[in-house]
Each structure stands twice: as C-alpha cells, then as structure tokens.
Amino acid sequence: MIGLMAREETRTVEPRTAMSSTERGTAPATHTPETEPGAGRTRAWATRLVVLGIVLSALNLRPAITSLGALLEEVRDGLGMSGGVAGLLTSVPPLCFAVFGVTAPRLARRFGPAAVVCAGMAAITAGLLIRPFVGGTAGFLAASALALMGIAVSNVLMPVIVKRWFPDRVGSMTGLYSMALALGTSLAAAVTVPLTDAMGGSWRSGLAVWAVIAGAAVLPWLPLVRDRGSAPEQAQDRRAKAQHAPVAQHKPVAQHAPVRITRSRTAWALAVFFGLQATAAYITMGWMPQIFRDAGVPAGTAGVLLAVTMVMGVPLAFVIPRVATRLPQQGPIVLVLGVCGLAGYAGLYFAPAAGAWAWAVLLGVSNCAFPLALTMVGMRARSGPGVAQLSAFAQSTGYLISIPGPLLVGVLYQQSGGWGLPIALMAALMVPQIVVGFLAGRDRTVEEEAAAR
C-alpha cells in the first residue's frame, strides 16, 4: 500500500517538474521543492512516511482506552480506586477529546500538522509509560489525561493530513486510517489480558507495554516536523494554472480566509451526527457485554461478542469511505447504518441471548458511522484550513454531546433494574442520528454556507 501511494505520487510530480523547466525558459529561475533535482524521489519518500505515519498513529488512538477497560478491576484494586472515581475515569476520554481537540487547528497553524501529530504521539507514549507507575489515583488520572491529550489533537488533524497530502484519495486514505484505528481498538481489547498474564500478571506491565507501539508511531513524523506549509496543495494550484485552469485561481485565497464555522448548518449537522454516533459507540463498548451477561450469556462469550462488534469496523472502515466519496450525497449510507443499529437494538430488547451473534454483527456495522463521519469532514470543506476548523468543531462538539450517554444508560439501568429503558433510549437516539446524517451528507461545503450568510 505504501509503495503504491508513493508510485502514484511520483507520477503526479514528474509532469510538474517538466512544466517547471519549461517555464524557466521564459521567466526568472525560482527554485521550489518541485523544481529541484530529485524532487520526485524525495516527494515519493515523504509520501511513504506520511502513509506509514497515518497507519501507526491510527493504531495508537484507542489502546490507551480499551487496554484500561480490560484491566479496570485490577487497576481499581491496585490503586484503591473508588467506584465513583472509576466511573469518572470512563468519562474522561470524550471530555479530553472535546477540550484538547479544539486547540489542534491553532497548533497546526503555528507548528504544522505533522509536528503536532508527532508531539501527540510522544504525549501518548509518555502518558502510557508513566501512568502505571505513578503510585496514586491522581497521578494515574493526570498521566491518562496526557495520553488522551495526544489522542485528541491527532484525532482532529488526521483528516487534515489526509486532505493535505492526498486530496484526490480522501476516501481510500480515510478508509486506511479508519481500518487501522479499528484494528488498534479491537487488538488492545483482545490481547491486553493475555499479555498481562504472559508478563507475570502485573497490570502495570500490561498497561505500559502499549507505550512501545506508541513510541514507534513517533518515528515517521520526525523527518516531517518542519513541513509547515501546504506544498502539495500549492503545487496543484501551480500545475492547474500552467494548464490554463482558471477555476483554481481562487483556491489559495480560500485556504487562508478563516471560515466562520458556526454559521454553517452542515457543520452543526456533522457535529451532532458525530456526537450521536460517538454516544452509541461508547455505550456499546461500555455496556454491551453486561447486557449479554444479564441475559444469561457466559462472561467469556460476552467478551468475544464485543470483540466481534469491534472487529466489524476493520474491513468496513476501509470500504465505507471509498463508497462515500463516489456518491454525491452520503445520506443512503447513513440510512443503512442506522437501520442496522435499530435492528440490533430491537434484537437486544426482544431476544438478547438467542440471537446474540447477529446483534453483535449488526451493531458492529452500525458503529461504522465513525469512519463515515471522518470522510464527510474531508468532503464538506474545500481547503486544508477549512478541514482543520471543521474537524475540530465537529469532533469537539460531538464528544461533548457524547459524554452524558453512557452515564445516563447506567442510571436508567440502576433505577429500572433492567435493560428495557436503556435499550429504548439507544434506539431512540438512532433516529436523530439518521436525520442529521442526511443533512451532513448533502453535497455542499462549509465555506459556501458561511459565505452565503
């Protein structure tokens, strides 16, 4: 995959170099990265590094959360953590994503997206390495927040990097990123306990081991930390102008003009869609095994069912973005995913144990609204800065929306003594998710809407 991306990028650079040499015959020589000897080869290697960085970064955006979930009981016992603090710990991820994610565009403008993602991976590495050994609940929470801060800024900037380096392959690259993210999520949930047992049963070692993979994700970004501009987009503008395409002449202006993102209805629809799908995902990850266990499913099987739900995102996260970018509107995909979610919740309500495997698969398909939301972030803005603003707004607002969901499900379960009301709430939330998904999937950009109001 990396070699293929590099070969494609090399093919796009070679004509650009030839055009530049022609222009030098009639104009003063100006050396740019595209006109220097060997620029095509350098650009191809940079593309390989970006693809590798995207994959490794995506693998590290959820293990900090799912590895802790697998060992939460041992962590509570080891730190003397109360049930209330443990409940707070499960709500920290979306809160950190909302608070720290909103800072990502400003950091990217100052230091460059690659440098910020590199720092984010370093923060994840440090947080995962420190938190098992700090020796107290407060330190554990602080180190977890450090790792989550790195995840938050990387969450926001991944669509920006995809748009900046692969503007013609947003769907395939978002699919690759989403597939790696789903793989990292399910892998950490599945192997943390066996790894802990293999290393002597220490939960501290079982959590700290994930810092190794996070540290590896820092390396591809190091050669790119000084890349602050928008060279790929600017090169496309120059090539289009050389081919007498006046439609691209306004593009640099749009890239530097700030977008009043709150004036865009599409931005609001995408933020609410992101929040509702995140709510469904966190409820599923946090409560689905307990629903199956209360229905009589053995604990081990309930864990496998959750793994099945998470693994569904690996192949579908690659397919759905590619399909979405080929459609003028993404509403039909939103509807299919929503119907799968409604069917899964209906199954949990009426026959949770009898059709457990079918409900796990259906909810896994429904949870693929996440890669669809990321794809729409890249499609609903024209420029890199616009994608950065939209990504920060949609993700920060969305994660704020998602915070009460898992807590409310727990309260309803405790008060009612069963899963009828919580499952009804989950199904009810799927209806507005479909509605706002249709609105977010319309063929328009936030720049157009902001300028029109």
Short mmCIF file of C-alpha atoms in Angstrom, two decimals:
data_model
loop_
_atom_site.label_atom_id
_atom_site.label_comp_id
_atom_site.label_asym_id
_atom_site.label_seq_id
_atom_site.Cartn_x
_atom_site.Cartn_y
_atom_site.Cartn_z
CA MET A 1 0.00 0.00 0.00
CA ILE A 2 2.81 2.42 0.90
CA GLY A 3 4.73 1.64 -2.26
CA LEU A 4 1.59 2.10 -4.35
CA MET A 5 0.91 5.52 -2.82
CA ALA A 6 4.49 6.54 -3.46
CA ARG A 7 4.38 5.43 -7.11
CA GLU A 8 1.13 7.34 -7.63
CA GLU A 9 2.66 10.43 -6.05
CA THR A 10 5.77 10.12 -8.21
CA ARG A 11 3.63 10.05 -11.32
CA THR A 12 1.93 13.30 -10.27
CA VAL A 13 5.25 15.01 -9.57
CA GLU A 14 7.05 14.22 -12.83
CA PRO A 15 4.79 16.29 -15.12
CA ARG A 16 5.01 19.13 -12.62
CA THR A 17 8.79 19.10 -12.85
CA ALA A 18 8.69 19.12 -16.64
CA MET A 19 6.32 22.09 -16.65
CA SER A 20 8.58 23.98 -14.29
CA SER A 21 11.60 23.52 -16.57
CA THR A 22 9.56 24.87 -19.49
CA GLU A 23 8.55 27.90 -17.50
CA ARG A 24 12.17 28.61 -16.60
CA GLY A 25 12.86 29.27 -20.26
CA THR A 26 10.63 32.36 -20.24
CA ALA A 27 10.84 33.54 -16.64
CA PRO A 28 13.49 34.11 -13.97
CA ALA A 29 14.58 30.89 -12.29
CA THR A 30 12.91 30.26 -8.99
CA HIS A 31 13.77 27.06 -7.22
CA THR A 32 10.92 25.35 -5.36
CA PRO A 33 10.72 21.86 -3.91
CA GLU A 34 9.07 20.79 -7.14
CA THR A 35 11.83 22.18 -9.42
CA GLU A 36 14.87 20.91 -7.56
CA PRO A 37 16.69 17.86 -9.00
CA GLY A 38 15.48 14.66 -7.37
CA ALA A 39 12.30 16.30 -6.10
CA GLY A 40 10.19 13.42 -7.40
CA ARG A 41 12.19 10.85 -5.45
CA THR A 42 12.13 12.97 -2.28
CA ARG A 43 8.40 13.52 -2.62
CA ALA A 44 7.80 9.79 -3.04
CA TRP A 45 9.70 9.00 0.15
CA ALA A 46 7.84 11.74 2.01
CA THR A 47 4.57 10.19 0.85
CA ARG A 48 5.67 6.78 2.12
CA LEU A 49 6.48 8.32 5.51
CA VAL A 50 3.09 10.04 5.67
CA VAL A 51 1.22 6.81 4.85
CA LEU A 52 3.25 4.91 7.46
CA GLY A 53 2.71 7.69 9.98
CA ILE A 54 -1.04 7.71 9.38
CA VAL A 55 -1.30 3.93 9.88
CA LEU A 56 0.86 3.80 13.02
CA SER A 57 -0.85 6.86 14.51
CA ALA A 58 -4.30 5.40 13.92
CA LEU A 59 -3.26 2.16 15.61
CA ASN A 60 -2.49 4.19 18.76
CA LEU A 61 -5.62 6.32 19.01
CA ARG A 62 -7.66 3.86 21.15
CA PRO A 63 -5.42 1.33 23.01
CA ALA A 64 -4.99 3.83 25.88
CA ILE A 65 -8.74 3.46 26.45
CA THR A 66 -9.52 -0.18 25.60
CA SER A 67 -6.44 -1.61 27.35
CA LEU A 68 -7.53 0.13 30.55
CA GLY A 69 -11.06 -1.24 30.19
CA ALA A 70 -9.71 -4.77 30.04
CA LEU A 71 -7.82 -4.30 33.35
CA LEU A 72 -10.06 -1.81 35.12
CA GLU A 73 -10.88 -4.14 38.02
CA GLU A 74 -7.17 -4.82 38.65
CA VAL A 75 -6.36 -1.09 38.41
CA ARG A 76 -9.11 -0.25 40.92
CA ASP A 77 -7.79 -2.83 43.38
CA GLY A 78 -4.17 -1.81 42.89
CA LEU A 79 -4.77 1.91 43.39
CA GLY A 80 -7.61 1.65 45.93
CA MET A 81 -9.84 3.48 43.48
CA SER A 82 -13.48 4.01 44.45
CA GLY A 83 -16.34 3.08 42.17
CA GLY A 84 -17.18 6.75 41.63
CA VAL A 85 -13.65 7.57 40.51
CA ALA A 86 -13.65 4.54 38.23
CA GLY A 87 -16.89 5.79 36.68
CA LEU A 88 -15.31 9.21 36.22
CA LEU A 89 -12.34 7.57 34.53
CA THR A 90 -14.61 6.08 31.85
CA SER A 91 -15.96 9.57 31.07
CA VAL A 92 -12.55 11.24 30.83
CA PRO A 93 -11.78 10.23 27.19
CA PRO A 94 -14.63 12.14 25.47
CA LEU A 95 -14.10 15.09 27.82
CA CYS A 96 -10.39 15.29 26.92
CA PHE A 97 -11.18 14.85 23.24
CA ALA A 98 -13.55 17.82 23.40
CA VAL A 99 -11.32 20.10 25.48
CA PHE A 100 -7.96 19.44 23.83
CA GLY A 101 -9.20 18.73 20.31
CA VAL A 102 -10.37 22.31 19.84
CA THR A 103 -6.76 23.53 20.21
CA ALA A 104 -5.48 21.42 17.31
CA PRO A 105 -6.13 23.89 14.42
CA ARG A 106 -4.31 26.71 16.20
CA LEU A 107 -1.35 24.45 16.99
CA ALA A 108 -1.30 23.20 13.40
CA ARG A 109 -1.21 26.75 12.02
CA ARG A 110 1.74 27.61 14.24
CA PHE A 111 3.82 24.45 14.10
CA GLY A 112 2.42 22.45 11.17
CA PRO A 113 0.10 19.41 11.29
CA ALA A 114 2.92 16.85 11.11
CA ALA A 115 4.77 18.42 14.05
CA VAL A 116 1.62 18.47 16.19
CA VAL A 117 0.80 14.83 15.40
CA CYS A 118 4.41 13.91 16.20
CA ALA A 119 4.08 15.67 19.56
CA GLY A 120 0.73 13.95 20.08
CA MET A 121 2.29 10.52 19.59
CA ALA A 122 5.06 11.48 22.02
CA ALA A 123 2.44 12.54 24.58
CA ILE A 124 0.63 9.21 24.17
CA THR A 125 3.92 7.36 24.66
CA ALA A 126 4.79 9.32 27.80
CA GLY A 127 1.31 9.02 29.29
CA LEU A 128 1.09 5.26 28.73
CA LEU A 129 4.59 4.73 30.12
CA ILE A 130 4.11 6.87 33.21
CA ARG A 131 0.57 6.15 34.38
CA PRO A 132 1.01 2.56 35.66
CA PHE A 133 3.93 3.58 37.90
CA VAL A 134 2.90 6.94 39.41
CA GLY A 135 1.58 5.25 42.52
CA GLY A 136 -1.69 7.07 43.11
CA THR A 137 -5.11 7.77 41.67
CA ALA A 138 -4.43 11.47 41.00
CA GLY A 139 -1.20 10.71 39.15
CA PHE A 140 -2.89 7.93 37.19
CA LEU A 141 -5.63 10.33 36.06
CA ALA A 142 -3.08 13.03 35.15
CA ALA A 143 -0.96 10.63 33.08
CA SER A 144 -4.10 9.29 31.39
CA ALA A 145 -5.08 12.88 30.54
CA LEU A 146 -1.63 13.42 28.97
CA ALA A 147 -2.11 10.41 26.70
CA LEU A 148 -5.66 11.48 25.88
CA MET A 149 -4.45 14.98 25.01
CA GLY A 150 -2.14 13.45 22.40
CA ILE A 151 -5.02 11.36 21.07
CA ALA A 152 -7.31 14.40 20.92
CA VAL A 153 -5.08 16.58 18.73
CA SER A 154 -4.22 13.62 16.49
CA ASN A 155 -7.91 12.77 16.12
CA VAL A 156 -8.59 16.24 14.75
CA LEU A 157 -5.54 16.50 12.49
CA MET A 158 -5.70 13.11 10.78
CA PRO A 159 -8.41 14.30 8.31
CA VAL A 160 -6.35 17.47 7.75
CA ILE A 161 -3.23 15.48 6.83
CA VAL A 162 -5.25 13.21 4.54
CA LYS A 163 -6.78 16.23 2.79
CA ARG A 164 -3.41 17.97 2.51
CA TRP A 165 -1.32 15.07 1.19
CA PHE A 166 -3.95 13.02 -0.63
CA PRO A 167 -6.64 15.43 -1.88
CA ASP A 168 -7.58 13.06 -4.71
CA ARG A 169 -7.71 9.96 -2.47
CA VAL A 170 -9.61 11.16 0.58
CA GLY A 171 -11.85 8.09 0.61
CA SER A 172 -9.15 5.44 0.33
CA MET A 173 -6.79 7.11 2.81
CA THR A 174 -9.57 7.78 5.32
CA GLY A 175 -10.54 4.13 4.94
CA LEU A 176 -6.97 3.01 5.60
CA TYR A 177 -6.77 5.26 8.66
CA SER A 178 -10.16 4.12 9.98
CA MET A 179 -9.31 0.47 9.41
CA ALA A 180 -6.06 0.84 11.37
CA LEU A 181 -7.92 2.65 14.16
CA ALA A 182 -10.50 -0.16 14.41
CA LEU A 183 -7.71 -2.73 14.39
CA GLY A 184 -5.89 -0.97 17.24
CA THR A 185 -9.12 -0.71 19.22
CA SER A 186 -10.00 -4.40 18.94
CA LEU A 187 -6.39 -5.57 19.33
CA ALA A 188 -5.90 -3.78 22.65
CA ALA A 189 -9.20 -5.13 23.96
CA ALA A 190 -8.37 -8.68 22.91
CA VAL A 191 -4.71 -9.13 23.86
CA THR A 192 -4.15 -6.91 26.92
CA VAL A 193 -5.18 -9.60 29.39
CA PRO A 194 -3.17 -12.42 27.73
CA LEU A 195 -0.13 -10.11 27.51
CA THR A 196 -0.54 -9.27 31.20
CA ASP A 197 -0.65 -12.96 32.11
CA ALA A 198 2.40 -13.66 29.96
CA MET A 199 4.35 -10.92 31.77
CA GLY A 200 3.69 -12.30 35.23
CA GLY A 201 0.19 -10.98 35.86
CA SER A 202 1.19 -7.40 36.66
CA TRP A 203 -1.43 -4.93 35.43
CA ARG A 204 1.25 -2.25 35.40
CA SER A 205 3.26 -4.14 32.78
CA GLY A 206 0.08 -4.96 30.85
CA LEU A 207 -0.74 -1.26 30.50
CA ALA A 208 2.81 0.01 29.96
CA VAL A 209 3.52 -2.34 27.04
CA TRP A 210 1.32 -0.25 24.75
CA ALA A 211 3.80 2.62 25.06
CA VAL A 212 6.15 0.65 22.78
CA ILE A 213 3.78 0.84 19.81
CA ALA A 214 3.05 4.48 20.54
CA GLY A 215 6.76 5.23 20.55
CA ALA A 216 7.12 3.62 17.13
CA ALA A 217 4.43 5.98 15.80
CA VAL A 218 6.63 8.99 16.62
CA LEU A 219 9.38 7.98 14.19
CA PRO A 220 7.73 8.53 10.75
CA TRP A 221 6.76 12.09 11.67
CA LEU A 222 10.23 13.21 12.77
CA PRO A 223 11.52 14.00 9.22
CA LEU A 224 8.30 15.95 8.56
CA VAL A 225 8.18 18.21 11.62
CA ARG A 226 9.44 21.23 9.66
CA ASP A 227 6.77 20.79 6.99
CA ARG A 228 4.50 23.71 7.94
CA GLY A 229 3.24 24.85 4.57
CA SER A 230 0.76 23.39 2.13
CA ALA A 231 3.20 22.36 -0.58
CA PRO A 232 1.07 19.61 -2.14
CA GLU A 233 -1.95 21.91 -2.48
CA GLN A 234 0.17 24.81 -3.75
CA ALA A 235 1.82 22.54 -6.29
CA GLN A 236 -1.59 21.51 -7.57
CA ASP A 237 -2.55 25.17 -7.94
CA ARG A 238 0.62 25.91 -9.96
CA ARG A 239 0.05 22.90 -12.19
CA ALA A 240 -3.57 23.86 -12.82
CA LYS A 241 -2.55 27.44 -13.68
CA ALA A 242 0.10 26.15 -16.06
CA GLN A 243 -2.62 24.16 -17.79
CA HIS A 244 -4.79 27.33 -18.01
CA ALA A 245 -7.43 26.22 -15.47
CA PRO A 246 -8.79 29.49 -14.04
CA VAL A 247 -11.07 27.69 -11.59
CA ALA A 248 -8.08 27.04 -9.31
CA GLN A 249 -7.00 30.68 -9.13
CA HIS A 250 -9.26 31.46 -6.18
CA LYS A 251 -8.12 28.44 -4.19
CA PRO A 252 -5.19 29.97 -2.26
CA VAL A 253 -7.47 32.78 -1.08
CA ALA A 254 -9.99 30.28 0.26
CA GLN A 255 -7.21 28.43 2.05
CA HIS A 256 -6.11 31.50 4.04
CA ALA A 257 -9.52 33.03 4.68
CA PRO A 258 -10.92 31.97 8.09
CA VAL A 259 -14.26 30.22 7.98
CA ARG A 260 -16.99 31.18 10.45
CA ILE A 261 -17.76 27.58 11.07
CA THR A 262 -20.71 28.20 13.39
CA ARG A 263 -22.60 29.84 10.51
CA SER A 264 -22.70 26.58 8.60
CA ARG A 265 -25.70 24.31 9.05
CA THR A 266 -23.70 21.44 7.60
CA ALA A 267 -21.04 21.92 10.28
CA TRP A 268 -23.67 21.76 13.02
CA ALA A 269 -25.33 18.72 11.45
CA LEU A 270 -21.97 16.96 11.18
CA ALA A 271 -21.12 17.83 14.81
CA VAL A 272 -24.41 16.38 16.08
CA PHE A 273 -24.01 13.31 13.85
CA PHE A 274 -20.51 12.81 15.20
CA GLY A 275 -21.75 13.18 18.78
CA LEU A 276 -24.64 10.72 18.40
CA GLN A 277 -22.51 8.06 16.72
CA ALA A 278 -19.87 8.50 19.45
CA THR A 279 -22.61 8.12 22.07
CA ALA A 280 -23.70 4.83 20.50
CA ALA A 281 -20.10 3.62 20.27
CA TYR A 282 -19.25 4.39 23.91
CA ILE A 283 -22.50 2.81 25.13
CA THR A 284 -21.74 -0.30 23.09
CA MET A 285 -18.15 -0.58 24.33
CA GLY A 286 -19.13 0.10 27.94
CA TRP A 287 -22.37 -1.79 28.39
CA MET A 288 -22.96 -4.41 25.69
CA PRO A 289 -21.07 -7.22 27.48
CA GLN A 290 -23.14 -6.60 30.61
CA ILE A 291 -26.37 -6.74 28.58
CA PHE A 292 -25.41 -10.17 27.27
CA ARG A 293 -24.26 -11.41 30.68
CA ASP A 294 -27.52 -10.35 32.31
CA ALA A 295 -29.34 -12.29 29.59
CA GLY A 296 -27.50 -15.48 30.57
CA VAL A 297 -24.59 -15.39 28.14
CA PRO A 298 -21.31 -16.57 29.77
CA ALA A 299 -18.81 -13.83 30.59
CA GLY A 300 -16.18 -15.17 28.19
CA THR A 301 -18.67 -15.31 25.35
CA ALA A 302 -19.88 -11.80 26.12
CA GLY A 303 -16.33 -10.54 25.71
CA VAL A 304 -15.97 -12.33 22.40
CA LEU A 305 -19.25 -10.78 21.22
CA LEU A 306 -17.88 -7.32 21.97
CA ALA A 307 -14.72 -8.20 20.05
CA VAL A 308 -16.89 -9.25 17.08
CA THR A 309 -18.63 -5.87 17.18
CA MET A 310 -15.30 -4.04 17.22
CA VAL A 311 -13.72 -6.22 14.50
CA MET A 312 -16.55 -5.43 12.09
CA GLY A 313 -15.04 -1.98 11.78
CA VAL A 314 -11.78 -3.29 10.32
CA PRO A 315 -12.97 -4.23 6.79
CA LEU A 316 -15.95 -1.88 6.68
CA ALA A 317 -13.90 1.12 7.77
CA PHE A 318 -11.90 0.71 4.57
CA VAL A 319 -14.87 0.09 2.28
CA ILE A 320 -17.35 2.72 3.51
CA PRO A 321 -15.17 5.84 2.95
CA ARG A 322 -14.34 4.69 -0.59
CA VAL A 323 -18.02 4.23 -1.38
CA ALA A 324 -18.94 7.53 0.29
CA THR A 325 -16.55 9.58 -1.86
CA ARG A 326 -18.14 8.15 -5.00
CA LEU A 327 -21.63 9.30 -4.05
CA PRO A 328 -22.85 12.88 -4.43
CA GLN A 329 -24.68 12.53 -1.11
CA GLN A 330 -23.91 10.20 1.79
CA GLY A 331 -27.47 10.02 3.16
CA PRO A 332 -28.14 6.48 1.83
CA ILE A 333 -25.13 5.12 3.73
CA VAL A 334 -26.33 6.90 6.89
CA LEU A 335 -29.73 5.21 6.46
CA VAL A 336 -28.26 1.71 6.00
CA LEU A 337 -26.06 2.06 9.08
CA GLY A 338 -28.96 3.46 11.10
CA VAL A 339 -31.30 0.62 10.14
CA CYS A 340 -28.64 -1.90 11.18
CA GLY A 341 -28.40 -0.15 14.54
CA LEU A 342 -32.17 -0.16 15.05
CA ALA A 343 -32.32 -3.87 14.16
CA GLY A 344 -29.50 -4.64 16.59
CA TYR A 345 -31.19 -2.78 19.44
CA ALA A 346 -34.51 -4.49 18.67
CA GLY A 347 -32.75 -7.83 18.91
CA LEU A 348 -31.17 -6.91 22.25
CA TYR A 349 -34.61 -5.92 23.54
CA PHE A 350 -36.60 -8.97 22.44
CA ALA A 351 -34.08 -11.85 22.30
CA PRO A 352 -30.64 -10.80 23.60
CA ALA A 353 -29.28 -14.33 24.13
CA ALA A 354 -30.98 -16.20 21.29
CA GLY A 355 -29.60 -14.01 18.51
CA ALA A 356 -26.55 -12.62 20.29
CA TRP A 357 -24.14 -13.13 17.38
CA ALA A 358 -26.48 -11.46 14.90
CA TRP A 359 -26.99 -8.45 17.17
CA ALA A 360 -23.23 -8.11 17.68
CA VAL A 361 -22.66 -8.05 13.92
CA LEU A 362 -25.48 -5.54 13.28
CA LEU A 363 -24.22 -3.17 15.97
CA GLY A 364 -20.69 -3.51 14.60
CA VAL A 365 -21.95 -2.41 11.18
CA SER A 366 -23.86 0.48 12.76
CA ASN A 367 -20.74 1.67 14.60
CA CYS A 368 -19.07 2.24 11.23
CA ALA A 369 -20.77 5.63 11.24
CA PHE A 370 -17.44 6.81 12.69
CA PRO A 371 -15.34 6.38 9.51
CA LEU A 372 -18.24 7.82 7.53
CA ALA A 373 -18.22 10.92 9.74
CA LEU A 374 -14.45 11.32 9.23
CA THR A 375 -14.91 11.00 5.48
CA MET A 376 -17.59 13.67 5.44
CA VAL A 377 -15.28 16.00 7.38
CA GLY A 378 -12.85 15.80 4.49
CA MET A 379 -15.59 16.24 1.87
CA ARG A 380 -17.53 19.12 3.44
CA ALA A 381 -14.62 21.61 3.29
CA ARG A 382 -12.60 22.74 0.26
CA SER A 383 -9.26 23.64 1.84
CA GLY A 384 -6.86 22.24 4.41
CA PRO A 385 -7.55 25.04 6.95
CA GLY A 386 -11.28 24.55 6.38
CA VAL A 387 -10.96 20.84 7.11
CA ALA A 388 -8.97 21.65 10.26
CA GLN A 389 -11.69 24.01 11.52
CA LEU A 390 -14.50 21.62 10.63
CA SER A 391 -12.71 18.63 12.16
CA ALA A 392 -12.03 20.48 15.42
CA PHE A 393 -15.58 21.83 15.63
CA ALA A 394 -17.33 18.56 14.75
CA GLN A 395 -15.18 16.38 16.99
CA SER A 396 -15.02 18.72 20.00
CA THR A 397 -18.75 19.47 19.90
CA GLY A 398 -19.54 15.84 19.15
CA TYR A 399 -17.53 14.44 22.04
CA LEU A 400 -19.18 16.91 24.41
CA ILE A 401 -22.55 15.61 23.22
CA SER A 402 -21.45 12.03 23.82
CA ILE A 403 -20.39 12.44 27.46
CA PRO A 404 -23.82 12.02 29.15
CA GLY A 405 -24.91 8.97 27.11
CA PRO A 406 -23.06 6.12 28.88
CA LEU A 407 -23.73 7.70 32.28
CA LEU A 408 -27.46 8.03 31.53
CA VAL A 409 -27.64 4.41 30.42
CA GLY A 410 -26.08 3.36 33.72
CA VAL A 411 -28.55 5.45 35.72
CA LEU A 412 -31.54 4.06 33.82
CA TYR A 413 -30.26 0.52 34.28
CA GLN A 414 -29.80 1.02 38.01
CA GLN A 415 -33.15 2.74 38.53
CA SER A 416 -35.27 0.42 36.40
CA GLY A 417 -33.50 -2.80 37.32
CA GLY A 418 -33.30 -3.98 33.72
CA TRP A 419 -32.22 -3.14 30.20
CA GLY A 420 -35.59 -2.27 28.67
CA LEU A 421 -35.37 1.51 29.17
CA PRO A 422 -31.66 1.83 28.33
CA ILE A 423 -32.09 -0.09 25.07
CA ALA A 424 -35.15 2.00 24.21
CA LEU A 425 -33.00 5.12 24.73
CA MET A 426 -30.30 3.75 22.44
CA ALA A 427 -32.83 3.04 19.71
CA ALA A 428 -34.46 6.45 20.13
CA LEU A 429 -31.11 8.23 19.69
CA MET A 430 -30.59 6.41 16.40
CA VAL A 431 -33.50 8.32 14.79
CA PRO A 432 -31.99 11.85 15.12
CA GLN A 433 -28.62 10.36 14.14
CA ILE A 434 -30.14 9.33 10.79
CA VAL A 435 -31.79 12.74 10.32
CA VAL A 436 -28.67 14.84 10.97
CA GLY A 437 -26.58 12.35 8.99
CA PHE A 438 -28.73 13.07 5.93
CA LEU A 439 -28.22 16.81 6.48
CA ALA A 440 -24.47 16.42 6.91
CA GLY A 441 -24.26 14.25 3.81
CA ARG A 442 -25.59 16.86 1.39
CA ASP A 443 -23.25 17.93 -1.41
CA ARG A 444 -22.07 21.33 -0.13
CA THR A 445 -19.14 22.86 1.74
CA VAL A 446 -18.92 24.86 4.93
CA GLU A 447 -17.10 27.66 3.09
CA GLU A 448 -20.07 28.13 0.76
CA GLU A 449 -22.58 28.17 3.59
CA ALA A 450 -20.55 30.54 5.76
CA ALA A 451 -20.08 32.97 2.88
CA ALA A 452 -23.78 32.91 1.98
CA ARG A 453 -24.99 34.01 5.43
#
